[in-house]
Coordinates of C-alpha atoms and ligand atoms in Angstrom, one line a residue:
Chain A
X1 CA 0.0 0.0 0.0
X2 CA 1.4 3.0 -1.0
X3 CA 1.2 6.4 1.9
X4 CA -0.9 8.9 0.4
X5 CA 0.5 11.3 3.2
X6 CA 4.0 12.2 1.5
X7 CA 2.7 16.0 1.4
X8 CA 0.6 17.1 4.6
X9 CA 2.6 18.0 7.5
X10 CA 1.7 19.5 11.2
X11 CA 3.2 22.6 11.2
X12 CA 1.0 24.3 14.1
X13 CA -0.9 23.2 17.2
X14 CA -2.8 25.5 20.3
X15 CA -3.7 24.3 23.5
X16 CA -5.7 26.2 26.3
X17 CA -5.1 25.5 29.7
X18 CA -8.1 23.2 31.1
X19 CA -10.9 24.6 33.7
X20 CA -13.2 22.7 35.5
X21 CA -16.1 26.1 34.7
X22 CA -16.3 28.8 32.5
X23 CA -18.5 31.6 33.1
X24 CA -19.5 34.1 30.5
X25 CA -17.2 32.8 27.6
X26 CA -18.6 31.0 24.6
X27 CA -17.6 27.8 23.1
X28 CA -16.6 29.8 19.2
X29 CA -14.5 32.4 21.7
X30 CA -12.5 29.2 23.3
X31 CA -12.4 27.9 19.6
X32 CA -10.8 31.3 18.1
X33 CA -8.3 31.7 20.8
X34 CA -6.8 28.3 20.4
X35 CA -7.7 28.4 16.9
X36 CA -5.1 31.8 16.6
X37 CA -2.8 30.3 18.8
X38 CA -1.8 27.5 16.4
X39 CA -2.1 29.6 13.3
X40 CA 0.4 31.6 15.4
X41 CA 3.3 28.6 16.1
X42 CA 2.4 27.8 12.2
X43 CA 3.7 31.2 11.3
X44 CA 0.7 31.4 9.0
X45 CA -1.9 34.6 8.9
X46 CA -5.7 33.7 8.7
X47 CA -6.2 34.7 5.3
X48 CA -3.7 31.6 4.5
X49 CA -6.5 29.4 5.8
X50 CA -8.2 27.8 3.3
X51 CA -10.0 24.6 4.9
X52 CA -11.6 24.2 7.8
X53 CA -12.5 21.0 10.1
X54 CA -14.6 21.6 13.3
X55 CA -16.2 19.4 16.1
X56 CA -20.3 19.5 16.1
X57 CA -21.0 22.3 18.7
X58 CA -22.7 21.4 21.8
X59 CA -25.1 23.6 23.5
X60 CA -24.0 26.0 20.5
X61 CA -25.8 25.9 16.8
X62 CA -26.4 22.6 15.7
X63 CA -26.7 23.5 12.1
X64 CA -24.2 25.0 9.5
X65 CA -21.7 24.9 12.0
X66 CA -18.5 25.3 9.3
X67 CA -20.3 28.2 8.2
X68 CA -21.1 30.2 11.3
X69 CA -17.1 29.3 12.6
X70 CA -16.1 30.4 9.6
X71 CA -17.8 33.6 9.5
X72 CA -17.1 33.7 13.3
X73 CA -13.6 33.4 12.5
X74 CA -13.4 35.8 9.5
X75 CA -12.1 32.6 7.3
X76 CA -13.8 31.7 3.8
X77 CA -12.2 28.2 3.3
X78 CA -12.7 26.4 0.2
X79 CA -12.9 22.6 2.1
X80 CA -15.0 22.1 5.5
X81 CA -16.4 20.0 7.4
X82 CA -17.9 18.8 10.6
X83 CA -16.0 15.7 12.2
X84 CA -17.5 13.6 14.7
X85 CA -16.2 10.7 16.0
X86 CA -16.6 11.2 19.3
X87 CA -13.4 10.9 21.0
X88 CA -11.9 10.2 17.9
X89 CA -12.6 13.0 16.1
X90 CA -9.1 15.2 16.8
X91 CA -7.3 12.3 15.4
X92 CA -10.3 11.6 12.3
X93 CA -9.6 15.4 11.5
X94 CA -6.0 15.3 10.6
X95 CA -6.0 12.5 7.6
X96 CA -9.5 14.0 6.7
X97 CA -7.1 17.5 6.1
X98 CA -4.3 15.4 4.9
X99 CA -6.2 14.1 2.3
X100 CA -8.2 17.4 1.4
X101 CA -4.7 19.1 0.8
X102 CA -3.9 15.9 -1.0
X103 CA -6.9 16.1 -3.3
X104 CA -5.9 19.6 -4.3
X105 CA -8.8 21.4 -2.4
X106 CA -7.0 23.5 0.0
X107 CA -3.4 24.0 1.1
X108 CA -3.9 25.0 4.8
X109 CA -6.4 23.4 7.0
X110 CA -7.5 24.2 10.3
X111 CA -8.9 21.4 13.1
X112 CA -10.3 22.7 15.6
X113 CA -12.1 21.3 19.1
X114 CA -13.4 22.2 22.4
X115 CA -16.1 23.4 24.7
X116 CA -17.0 26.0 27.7
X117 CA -18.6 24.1 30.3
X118 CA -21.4 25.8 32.2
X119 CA -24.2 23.0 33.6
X120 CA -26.8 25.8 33.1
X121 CA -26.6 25.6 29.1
X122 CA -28.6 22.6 27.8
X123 CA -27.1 19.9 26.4
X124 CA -28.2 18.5 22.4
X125 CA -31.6 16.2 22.9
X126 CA -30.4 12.3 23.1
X127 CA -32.5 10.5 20.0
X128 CA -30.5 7.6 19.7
X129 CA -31.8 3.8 20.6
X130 CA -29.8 4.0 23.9
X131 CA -32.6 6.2 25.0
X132 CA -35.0 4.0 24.8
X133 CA -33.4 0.5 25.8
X134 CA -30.7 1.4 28.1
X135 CA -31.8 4.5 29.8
X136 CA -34.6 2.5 31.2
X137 CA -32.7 0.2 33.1
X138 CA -30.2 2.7 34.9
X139 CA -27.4 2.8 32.4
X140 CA -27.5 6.1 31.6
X141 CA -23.9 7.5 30.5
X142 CA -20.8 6.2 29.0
X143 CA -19.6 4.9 32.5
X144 CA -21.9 1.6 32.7
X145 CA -20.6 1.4 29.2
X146 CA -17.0 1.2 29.7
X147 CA -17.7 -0.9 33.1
X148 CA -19.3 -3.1 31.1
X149 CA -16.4 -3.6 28.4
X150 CA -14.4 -3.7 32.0
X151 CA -15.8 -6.6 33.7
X152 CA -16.3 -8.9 30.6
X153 CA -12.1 -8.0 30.0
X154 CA -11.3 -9.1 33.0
X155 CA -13.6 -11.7 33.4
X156 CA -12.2 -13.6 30.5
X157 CA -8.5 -12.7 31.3
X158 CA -8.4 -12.9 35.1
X159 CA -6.7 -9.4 35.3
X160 CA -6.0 -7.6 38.6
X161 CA -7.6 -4.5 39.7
X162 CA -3.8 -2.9 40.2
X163 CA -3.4 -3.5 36.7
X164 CA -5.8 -1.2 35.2
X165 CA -5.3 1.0 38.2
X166 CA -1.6 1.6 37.2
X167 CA -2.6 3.1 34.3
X168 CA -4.5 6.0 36.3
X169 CA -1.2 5.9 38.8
X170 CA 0.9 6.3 35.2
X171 CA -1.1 8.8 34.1
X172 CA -1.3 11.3 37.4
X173 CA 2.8 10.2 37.5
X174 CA 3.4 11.5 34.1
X175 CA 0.8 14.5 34.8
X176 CA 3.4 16.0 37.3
X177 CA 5.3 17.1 34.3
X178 CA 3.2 19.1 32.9
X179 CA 1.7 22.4 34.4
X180 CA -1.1 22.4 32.2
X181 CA -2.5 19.0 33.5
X182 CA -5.6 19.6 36.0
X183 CA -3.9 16.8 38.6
X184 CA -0.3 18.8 38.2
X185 CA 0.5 18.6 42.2
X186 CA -1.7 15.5 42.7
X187 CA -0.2 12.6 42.0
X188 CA -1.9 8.9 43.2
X189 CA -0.5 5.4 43.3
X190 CA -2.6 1.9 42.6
X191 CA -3.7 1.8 46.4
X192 CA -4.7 5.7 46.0
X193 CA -6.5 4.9 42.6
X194 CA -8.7 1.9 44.3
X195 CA -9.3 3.3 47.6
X196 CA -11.6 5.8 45.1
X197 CA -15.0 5.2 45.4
X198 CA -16.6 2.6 43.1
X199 CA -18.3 4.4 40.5
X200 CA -19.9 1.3 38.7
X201 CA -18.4 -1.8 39.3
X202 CA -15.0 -2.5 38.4
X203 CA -14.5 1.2 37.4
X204 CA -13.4 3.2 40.7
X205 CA -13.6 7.1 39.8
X206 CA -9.8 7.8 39.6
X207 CA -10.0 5.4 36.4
X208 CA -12.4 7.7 34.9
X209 CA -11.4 11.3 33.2
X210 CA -12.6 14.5 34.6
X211 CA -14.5 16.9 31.7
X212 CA -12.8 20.5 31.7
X213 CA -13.2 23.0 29.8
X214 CA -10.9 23.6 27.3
X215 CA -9.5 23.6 23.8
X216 CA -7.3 22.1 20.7
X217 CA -6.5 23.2 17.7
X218 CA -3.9 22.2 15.1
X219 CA -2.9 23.2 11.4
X220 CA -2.4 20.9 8.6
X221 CA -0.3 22.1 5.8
X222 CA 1.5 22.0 2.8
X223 CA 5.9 21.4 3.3
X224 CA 6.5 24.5 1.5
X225 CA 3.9 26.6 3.9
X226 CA 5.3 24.3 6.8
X227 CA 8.6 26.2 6.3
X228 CA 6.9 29.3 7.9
X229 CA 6.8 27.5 11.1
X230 CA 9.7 27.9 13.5
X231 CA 9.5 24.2 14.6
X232 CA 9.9 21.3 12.3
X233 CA 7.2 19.7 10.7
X234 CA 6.2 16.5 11.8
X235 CA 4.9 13.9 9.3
X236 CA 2.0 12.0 8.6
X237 CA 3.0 8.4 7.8
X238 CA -0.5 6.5 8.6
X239 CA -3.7 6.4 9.4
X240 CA -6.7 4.0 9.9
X241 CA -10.2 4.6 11.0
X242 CA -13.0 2.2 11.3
X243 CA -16.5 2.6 13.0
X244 CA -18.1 -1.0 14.4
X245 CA -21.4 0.1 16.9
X246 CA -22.7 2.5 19.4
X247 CA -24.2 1.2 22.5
X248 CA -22.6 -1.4 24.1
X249 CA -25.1 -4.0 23.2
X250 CA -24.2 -4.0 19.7
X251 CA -20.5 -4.0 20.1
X252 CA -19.0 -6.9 18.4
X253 CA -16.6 -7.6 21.1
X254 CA -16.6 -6.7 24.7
X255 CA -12.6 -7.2 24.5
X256 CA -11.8 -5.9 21.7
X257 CA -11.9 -3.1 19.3
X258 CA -12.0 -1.2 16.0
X259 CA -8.7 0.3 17.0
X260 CA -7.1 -3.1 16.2
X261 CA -7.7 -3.1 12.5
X262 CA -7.5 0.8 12.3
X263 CA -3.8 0.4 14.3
X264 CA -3.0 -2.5 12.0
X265 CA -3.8 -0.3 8.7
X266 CA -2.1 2.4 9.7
X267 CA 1.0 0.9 10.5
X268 CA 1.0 -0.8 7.5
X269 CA 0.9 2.1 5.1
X270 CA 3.9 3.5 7.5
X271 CA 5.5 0.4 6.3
X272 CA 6.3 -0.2 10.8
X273 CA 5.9 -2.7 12.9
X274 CA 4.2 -1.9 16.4
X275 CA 8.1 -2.1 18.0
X276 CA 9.2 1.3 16.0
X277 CA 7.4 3.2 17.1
X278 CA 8.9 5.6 20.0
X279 CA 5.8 6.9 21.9
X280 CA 2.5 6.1 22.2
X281 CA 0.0 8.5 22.8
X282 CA -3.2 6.6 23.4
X283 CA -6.8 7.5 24.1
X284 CA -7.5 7.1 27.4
X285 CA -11.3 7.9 28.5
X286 CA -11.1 5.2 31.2
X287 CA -8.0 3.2 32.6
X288 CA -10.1 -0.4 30.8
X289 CA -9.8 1.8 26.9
X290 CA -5.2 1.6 27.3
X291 CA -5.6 -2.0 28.5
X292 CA -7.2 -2.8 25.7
X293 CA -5.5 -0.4 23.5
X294 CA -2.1 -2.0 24.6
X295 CA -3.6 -5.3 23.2
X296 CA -5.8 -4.0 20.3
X297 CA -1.8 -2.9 18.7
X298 CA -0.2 -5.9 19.2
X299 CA 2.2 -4.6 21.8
X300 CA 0.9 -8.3 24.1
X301 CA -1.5 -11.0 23.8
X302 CA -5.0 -10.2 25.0
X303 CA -5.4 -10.4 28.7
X304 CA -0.9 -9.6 29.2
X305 CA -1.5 -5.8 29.1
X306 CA -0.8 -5.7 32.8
X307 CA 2.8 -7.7 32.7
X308 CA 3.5 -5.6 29.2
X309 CA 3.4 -2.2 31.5
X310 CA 5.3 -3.7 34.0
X311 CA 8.3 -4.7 31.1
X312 CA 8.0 -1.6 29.6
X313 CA 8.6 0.2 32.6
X314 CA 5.3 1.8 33.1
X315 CA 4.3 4.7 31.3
X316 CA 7.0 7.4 32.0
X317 CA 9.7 9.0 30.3
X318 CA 12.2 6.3 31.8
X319 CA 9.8 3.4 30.1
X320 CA 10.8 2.0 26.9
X321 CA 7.8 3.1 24.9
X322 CA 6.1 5.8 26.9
X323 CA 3.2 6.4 27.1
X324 CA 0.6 9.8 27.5
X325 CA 3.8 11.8 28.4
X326 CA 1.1 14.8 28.8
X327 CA -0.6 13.1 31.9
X328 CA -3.2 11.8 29.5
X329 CA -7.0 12.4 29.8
X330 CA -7.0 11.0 32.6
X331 CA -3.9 13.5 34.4
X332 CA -4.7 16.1 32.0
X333 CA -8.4 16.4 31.6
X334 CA -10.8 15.7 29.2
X335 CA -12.2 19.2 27.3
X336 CA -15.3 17.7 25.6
X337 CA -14.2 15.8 22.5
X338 CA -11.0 18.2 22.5
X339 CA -9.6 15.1 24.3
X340 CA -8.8 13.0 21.8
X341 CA -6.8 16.0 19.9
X342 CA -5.0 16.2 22.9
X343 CA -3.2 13.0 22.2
X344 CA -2.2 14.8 18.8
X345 CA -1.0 17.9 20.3
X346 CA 1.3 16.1 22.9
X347 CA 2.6 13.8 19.8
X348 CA 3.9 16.8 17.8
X349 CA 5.6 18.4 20.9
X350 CA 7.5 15.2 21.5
X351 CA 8.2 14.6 17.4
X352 CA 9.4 18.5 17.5
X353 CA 11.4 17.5 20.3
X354 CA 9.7 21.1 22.5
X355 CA 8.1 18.7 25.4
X356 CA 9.8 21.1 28.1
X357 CA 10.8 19.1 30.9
X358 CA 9.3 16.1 29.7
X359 CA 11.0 15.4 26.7
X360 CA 11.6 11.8 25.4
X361 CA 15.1 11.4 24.0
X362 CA 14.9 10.5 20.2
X363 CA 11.5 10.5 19.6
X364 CA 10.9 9.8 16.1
X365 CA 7.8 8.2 15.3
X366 CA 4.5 7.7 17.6
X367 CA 1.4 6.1 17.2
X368 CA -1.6 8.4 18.3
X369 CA -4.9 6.8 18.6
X370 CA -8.4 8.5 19.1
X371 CA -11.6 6.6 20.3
X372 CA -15.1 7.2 20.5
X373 CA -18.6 6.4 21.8
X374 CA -18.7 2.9 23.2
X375 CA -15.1 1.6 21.9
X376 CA -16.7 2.0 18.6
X377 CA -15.1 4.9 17.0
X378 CA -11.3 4.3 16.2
X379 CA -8.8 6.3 14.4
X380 CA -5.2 5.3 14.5
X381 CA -2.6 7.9 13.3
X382 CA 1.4 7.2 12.8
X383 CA 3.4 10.2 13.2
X384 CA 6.8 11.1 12.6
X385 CA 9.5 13.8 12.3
X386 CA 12.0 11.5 9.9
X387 CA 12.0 13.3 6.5
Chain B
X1 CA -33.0 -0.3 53.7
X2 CA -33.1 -0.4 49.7
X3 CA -35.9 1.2 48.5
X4 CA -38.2 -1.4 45.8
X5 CA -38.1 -0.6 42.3
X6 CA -41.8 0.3 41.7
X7 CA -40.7 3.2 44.2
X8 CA -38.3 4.8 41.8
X9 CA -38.7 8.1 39.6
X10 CA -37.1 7.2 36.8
X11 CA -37.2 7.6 33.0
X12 CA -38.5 5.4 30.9
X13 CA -38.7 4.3 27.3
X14 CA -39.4 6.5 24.6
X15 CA -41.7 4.6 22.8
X16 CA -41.9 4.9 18.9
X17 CA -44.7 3.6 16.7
X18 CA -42.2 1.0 15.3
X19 CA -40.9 -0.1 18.8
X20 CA -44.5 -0.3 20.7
X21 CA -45.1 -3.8 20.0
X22 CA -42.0 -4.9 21.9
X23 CA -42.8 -2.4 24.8
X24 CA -46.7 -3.7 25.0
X25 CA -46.0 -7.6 25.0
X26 CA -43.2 -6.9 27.9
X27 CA -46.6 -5.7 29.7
X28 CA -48.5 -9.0 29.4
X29 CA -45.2 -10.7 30.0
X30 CA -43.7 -11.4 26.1
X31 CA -40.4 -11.1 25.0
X32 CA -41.1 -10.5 21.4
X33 CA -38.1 -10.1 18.7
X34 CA -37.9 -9.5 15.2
X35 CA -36.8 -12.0 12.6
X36 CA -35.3 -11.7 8.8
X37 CA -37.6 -13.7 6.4
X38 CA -35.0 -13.2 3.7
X39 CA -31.8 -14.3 5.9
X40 CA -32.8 -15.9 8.8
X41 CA -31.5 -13.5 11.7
X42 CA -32.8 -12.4 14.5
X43 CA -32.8 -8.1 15.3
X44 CA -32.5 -6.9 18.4
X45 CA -33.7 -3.2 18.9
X46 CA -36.4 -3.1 16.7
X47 CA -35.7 -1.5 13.1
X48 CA -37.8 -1.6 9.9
X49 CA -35.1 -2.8 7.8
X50 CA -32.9 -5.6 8.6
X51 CA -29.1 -4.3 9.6
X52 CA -27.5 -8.1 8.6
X53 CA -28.8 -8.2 5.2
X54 CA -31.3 -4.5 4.1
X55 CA -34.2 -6.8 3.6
X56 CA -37.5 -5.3 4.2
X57 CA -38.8 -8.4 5.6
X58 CA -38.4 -8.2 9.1
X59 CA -41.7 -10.2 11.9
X60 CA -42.7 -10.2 15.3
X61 CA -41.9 -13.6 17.2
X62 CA -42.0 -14.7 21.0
X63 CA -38.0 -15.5 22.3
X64 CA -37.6 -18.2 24.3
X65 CA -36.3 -15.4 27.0
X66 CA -33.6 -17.2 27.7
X67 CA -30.0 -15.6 27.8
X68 CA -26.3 -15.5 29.0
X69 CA -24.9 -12.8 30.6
X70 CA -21.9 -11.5 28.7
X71 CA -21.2 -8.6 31.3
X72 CA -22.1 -7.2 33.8
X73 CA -22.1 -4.0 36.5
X74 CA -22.9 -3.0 39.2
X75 CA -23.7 0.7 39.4
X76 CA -22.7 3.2 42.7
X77 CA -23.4 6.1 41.2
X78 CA -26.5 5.8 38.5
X79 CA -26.2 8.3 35.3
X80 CA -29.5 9.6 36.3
X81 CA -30.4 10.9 40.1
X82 CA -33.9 8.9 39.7
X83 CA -31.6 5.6 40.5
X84 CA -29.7 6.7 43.3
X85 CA -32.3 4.9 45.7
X86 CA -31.9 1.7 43.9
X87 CA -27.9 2.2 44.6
X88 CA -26.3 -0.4 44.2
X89 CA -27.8 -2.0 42.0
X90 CA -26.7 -4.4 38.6
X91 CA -27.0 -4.2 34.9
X92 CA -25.7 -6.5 32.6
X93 CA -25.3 -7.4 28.6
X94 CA -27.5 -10.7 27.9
X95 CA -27.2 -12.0 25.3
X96 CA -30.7 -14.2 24.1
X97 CA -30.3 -17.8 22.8
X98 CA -31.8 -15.9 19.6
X99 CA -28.5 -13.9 18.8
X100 CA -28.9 -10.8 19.6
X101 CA -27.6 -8.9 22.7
X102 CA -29.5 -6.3 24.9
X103 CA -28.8 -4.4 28.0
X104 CA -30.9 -5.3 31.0
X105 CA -31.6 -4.8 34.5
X106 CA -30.3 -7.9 36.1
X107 CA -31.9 -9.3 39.4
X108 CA -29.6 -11.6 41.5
X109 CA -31.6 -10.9 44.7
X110 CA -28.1 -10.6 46.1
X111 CA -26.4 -13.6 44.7
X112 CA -22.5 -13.8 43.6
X113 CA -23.2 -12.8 39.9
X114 CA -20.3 -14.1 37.1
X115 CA -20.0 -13.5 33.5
X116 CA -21.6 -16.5 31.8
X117 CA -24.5 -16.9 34.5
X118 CA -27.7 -18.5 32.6
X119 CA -30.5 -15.9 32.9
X120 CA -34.1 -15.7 31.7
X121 CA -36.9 -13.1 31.2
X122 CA -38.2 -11.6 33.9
X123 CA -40.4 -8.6 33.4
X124 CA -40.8 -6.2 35.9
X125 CA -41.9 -3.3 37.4
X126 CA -39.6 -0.1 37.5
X127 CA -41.3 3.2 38.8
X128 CA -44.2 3.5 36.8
X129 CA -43.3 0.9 33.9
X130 CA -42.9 -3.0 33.4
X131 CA -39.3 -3.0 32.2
X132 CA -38.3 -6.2 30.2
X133 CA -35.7 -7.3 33.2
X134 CA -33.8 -10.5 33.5
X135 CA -33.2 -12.8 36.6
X136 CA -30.4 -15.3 37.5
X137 CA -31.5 -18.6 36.3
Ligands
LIG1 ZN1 -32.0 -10.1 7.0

């Protein structure tokens, strides 16, 4: 299979700091501010934007949302689009702009994510079958979901509660190296992470992300606009994407994903096996999604994840593959469905080799995976600084 | 002391025109399922158009409300504040001897519950609705 992706580079990304409540400022306002930010590290002006790829809005416009950012934004882009993939859809957005630029539609594309949180604005009305036949019977919210993917994992593998719980320890651990992180100064070990109260069985609420408010954006571009940029570009050498379900009931497996055949794919147009790549920056809504994650690329056979942590020296900058060198959703914070790009943004740091303070030493290639709804919604990204 | 389910103020199913026949046999006790003429499979929820195979073709039959539970949890703190009475209380994946998979309210009138546990049909009443529940077998 020949990479499509020789072109399209990163050359910019934005990140705002995450809140847990924002009073008074407006999701586009977040959007813009993170938006100009990037455009801003890309060394590009607005008027260089040509393509546009934006998250659906909640509790903002549900309709013509490219247009009304656009305009928002002063931008008239000849390519745009809403992306959503759930968690998924920071990673979904940079192939979709990849390919755009590709295609010859556009030359500079921004993605774009995030969301104010204030409890008072409504949320978008649920019509979806999980209304009707799982609402009923108390299982109401992606947590019994994932609980549910949880208990039949370990059920059929035996795995020990420390086991996922190191991956929350990991997390907070690696959190401590970035300022940014909503735990930065709270760090918590296995015993800390199960001594959390149970949320719905085996979940315990330190293996469960925190929503913040917050913000990712990140520019897509031609090499020859890339040079603008005052950090080096950093390559897109795979991708795969596949969408299996949405409610729990109808997932195939309980133990496994569509991030394995998207992971598989993508690595395969990278021409890589699973053991090149130097970090991995996976999605991480609960501690049960990197378990299976871990297993879903190959990294282990199903039900090993635990002793394959353990060998790889846990998750920090010391480990042999790290992992979620940002703290990870779950150190970091999860801004709406701005958390899956920020597995993106903390790959291009470490491929630019600007991680301050928590730099991994020849970082050359990582895998960057996004996820969505119910384990349903996978997009697998390779990415690399190698020219 | 846990408080019984028919005490609860909870939502319940949004029932559509295409779903009420499911939703009225669960009343007089029913489990009813559709089935593909044109391939044979059986659909779990209801559609009008069959996912495995885009037949129009799709009947009403009785399961046998038997099951296997492929998961299950149980829930501390319910996505909706109507279920915090019912705290804790379980829900699990069964999957009926027809095929398909649904989510359920699982009652194990506090038995050890383990993925794999035989369960059958056991409607029930939760707040103001009979809610197709299951029970361990
Ligand atoms: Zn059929």
């Amino acid at each position: 299979m020949k990479a499509l992706w020789s072109e399209a580079v990163i050359s910019g990304i934005g990140e705002l700091k995450p809140e847990r409540k924002t009073d008074g400022i407006n999701t586009m306002d977040l959007l813009m501010r993170v938006s100009a930010e990037a455009a801003q590290d890309a060394g590009i002006e607005v008027g260089e934007i040509d393509g546009l790829l934006v998250g659906p809005q909640v509790g903002e416009t549900p309709q013509h949302v490219p247009a009304t950012v656009a305009e928002y934004f002063g931008m008239q882009p000849t390519m745009s689009n809403v992306v959503d993939l759930g968690g998924a859809s920071g990673p979904g957005m940079i192939w979709r702009a990849a390919a755009a630029i590709q295609m010859g539609m556009c030359e500079t594309v921004l993605c774009v994510l995030g969301n104010h949180r204030n409890p008072v604005l409504p949320r978008s009305h649920n019509r979806n079958p999980a209304r009707e036949f799982d609402t009923p019977f108390g299982a109401s919210g992606a947590n019994t979901s994932y609980a549910l993917l949880m208990q039949a994992h370990m059920s059929q593998y035996g795995c020990a509660a420390e086991d996922y719980a190191a991956i929350a320890a990991g997390a907070r651990a690696n959190a401590q190296l970035n300022p940014l992180a909503i735990f930065h100064g709270k760090p918590v070990d296995v015993e800390g992470v199960l001594a959390s109260p149970m949320v719905t069985s085996p979940l315990h609420l330190l293996e469960i992300v925190m929503p913040v408010a917050g913000g990712e954006a990140v520019i897509v571009t031609t090499p020859g606009k890339a040079r603008k940029s005052a950090h080096r570009p950093v390559r897109l050498l795979g991708a795969g994407e596949k969408i299996t379900h949405r409610a729990v009931s109808q997932a195939p497996s309980l133990t496994s994903g569509p991030l394995k055949p998207s992971i598989a794919r993508a690595l395969q147009q990278a021409a890589m096996d699973v053991s090149d790549i130097r970090f991995l920056s996976l999605y991480d809504c609960y501690t049960i999604m990197v378990a299976a994650t871990i297993e879903d690329a190959g990294l282990c056979k199903p039900g090993d994840f635990g002793q394959w942590l353990s060998a790889n020296g846990g998750m920090g900058l010391g480990a042999r593959q790290p992992i979620n060198t940002h703290g990870g959703q779950l150190g970091f914070g999860q801004p709406d469905l701005a958390g899956g790009m920020t597995h993106v943004v903390e790959a291009v740091r470490q491929l630019r080799g600007t991680a301050n303070g928590r730099q991994i030493e020849d970082c050359e290639t990582a895998l960057v995976t996004g996820n969505g709804a119910t384990m349903s919604e996978a997009v697998a990204l390779i990415l690399g600084s190698v020219s | 002391m846990k408080t019984v389910l028919q005490e609860l103020s909870v939502p319940g199913p949004t029932v559509t025109a295409l779903t009420e026949p499911f939703w009225n046999a669960v009343k007089f006790g029913r489990l009813m399922i559709q089935h593909c003429a044109a391939c044979h499979r059986a659909v779990f929820y209801p559609r009008t158009i069959c996912p495995h195979c885009w037949a129009d073709a799709l009947t009403w039959t009785e399961a046998t409300g038997q099951g296997r539970l492929k998961s299950y949890s149980e829930i501390w703190k319910p996505g909706h504040p109507g279920w915090i009475p019912a705290t804790p209380y379980l829900v699990g994946l069964v999957e009926l001897d027809e095929g398909p998979t649904m989510l359920s309210h699982i009652l194990a009138d506090g038995a050890k519950v383990t993925v794999g546990d035989a369960v059958h049909f056991a409607p029930t009443q939760i707040g103001d609705q009979i809610l197709p529940c299951f029970k361990i077998t």
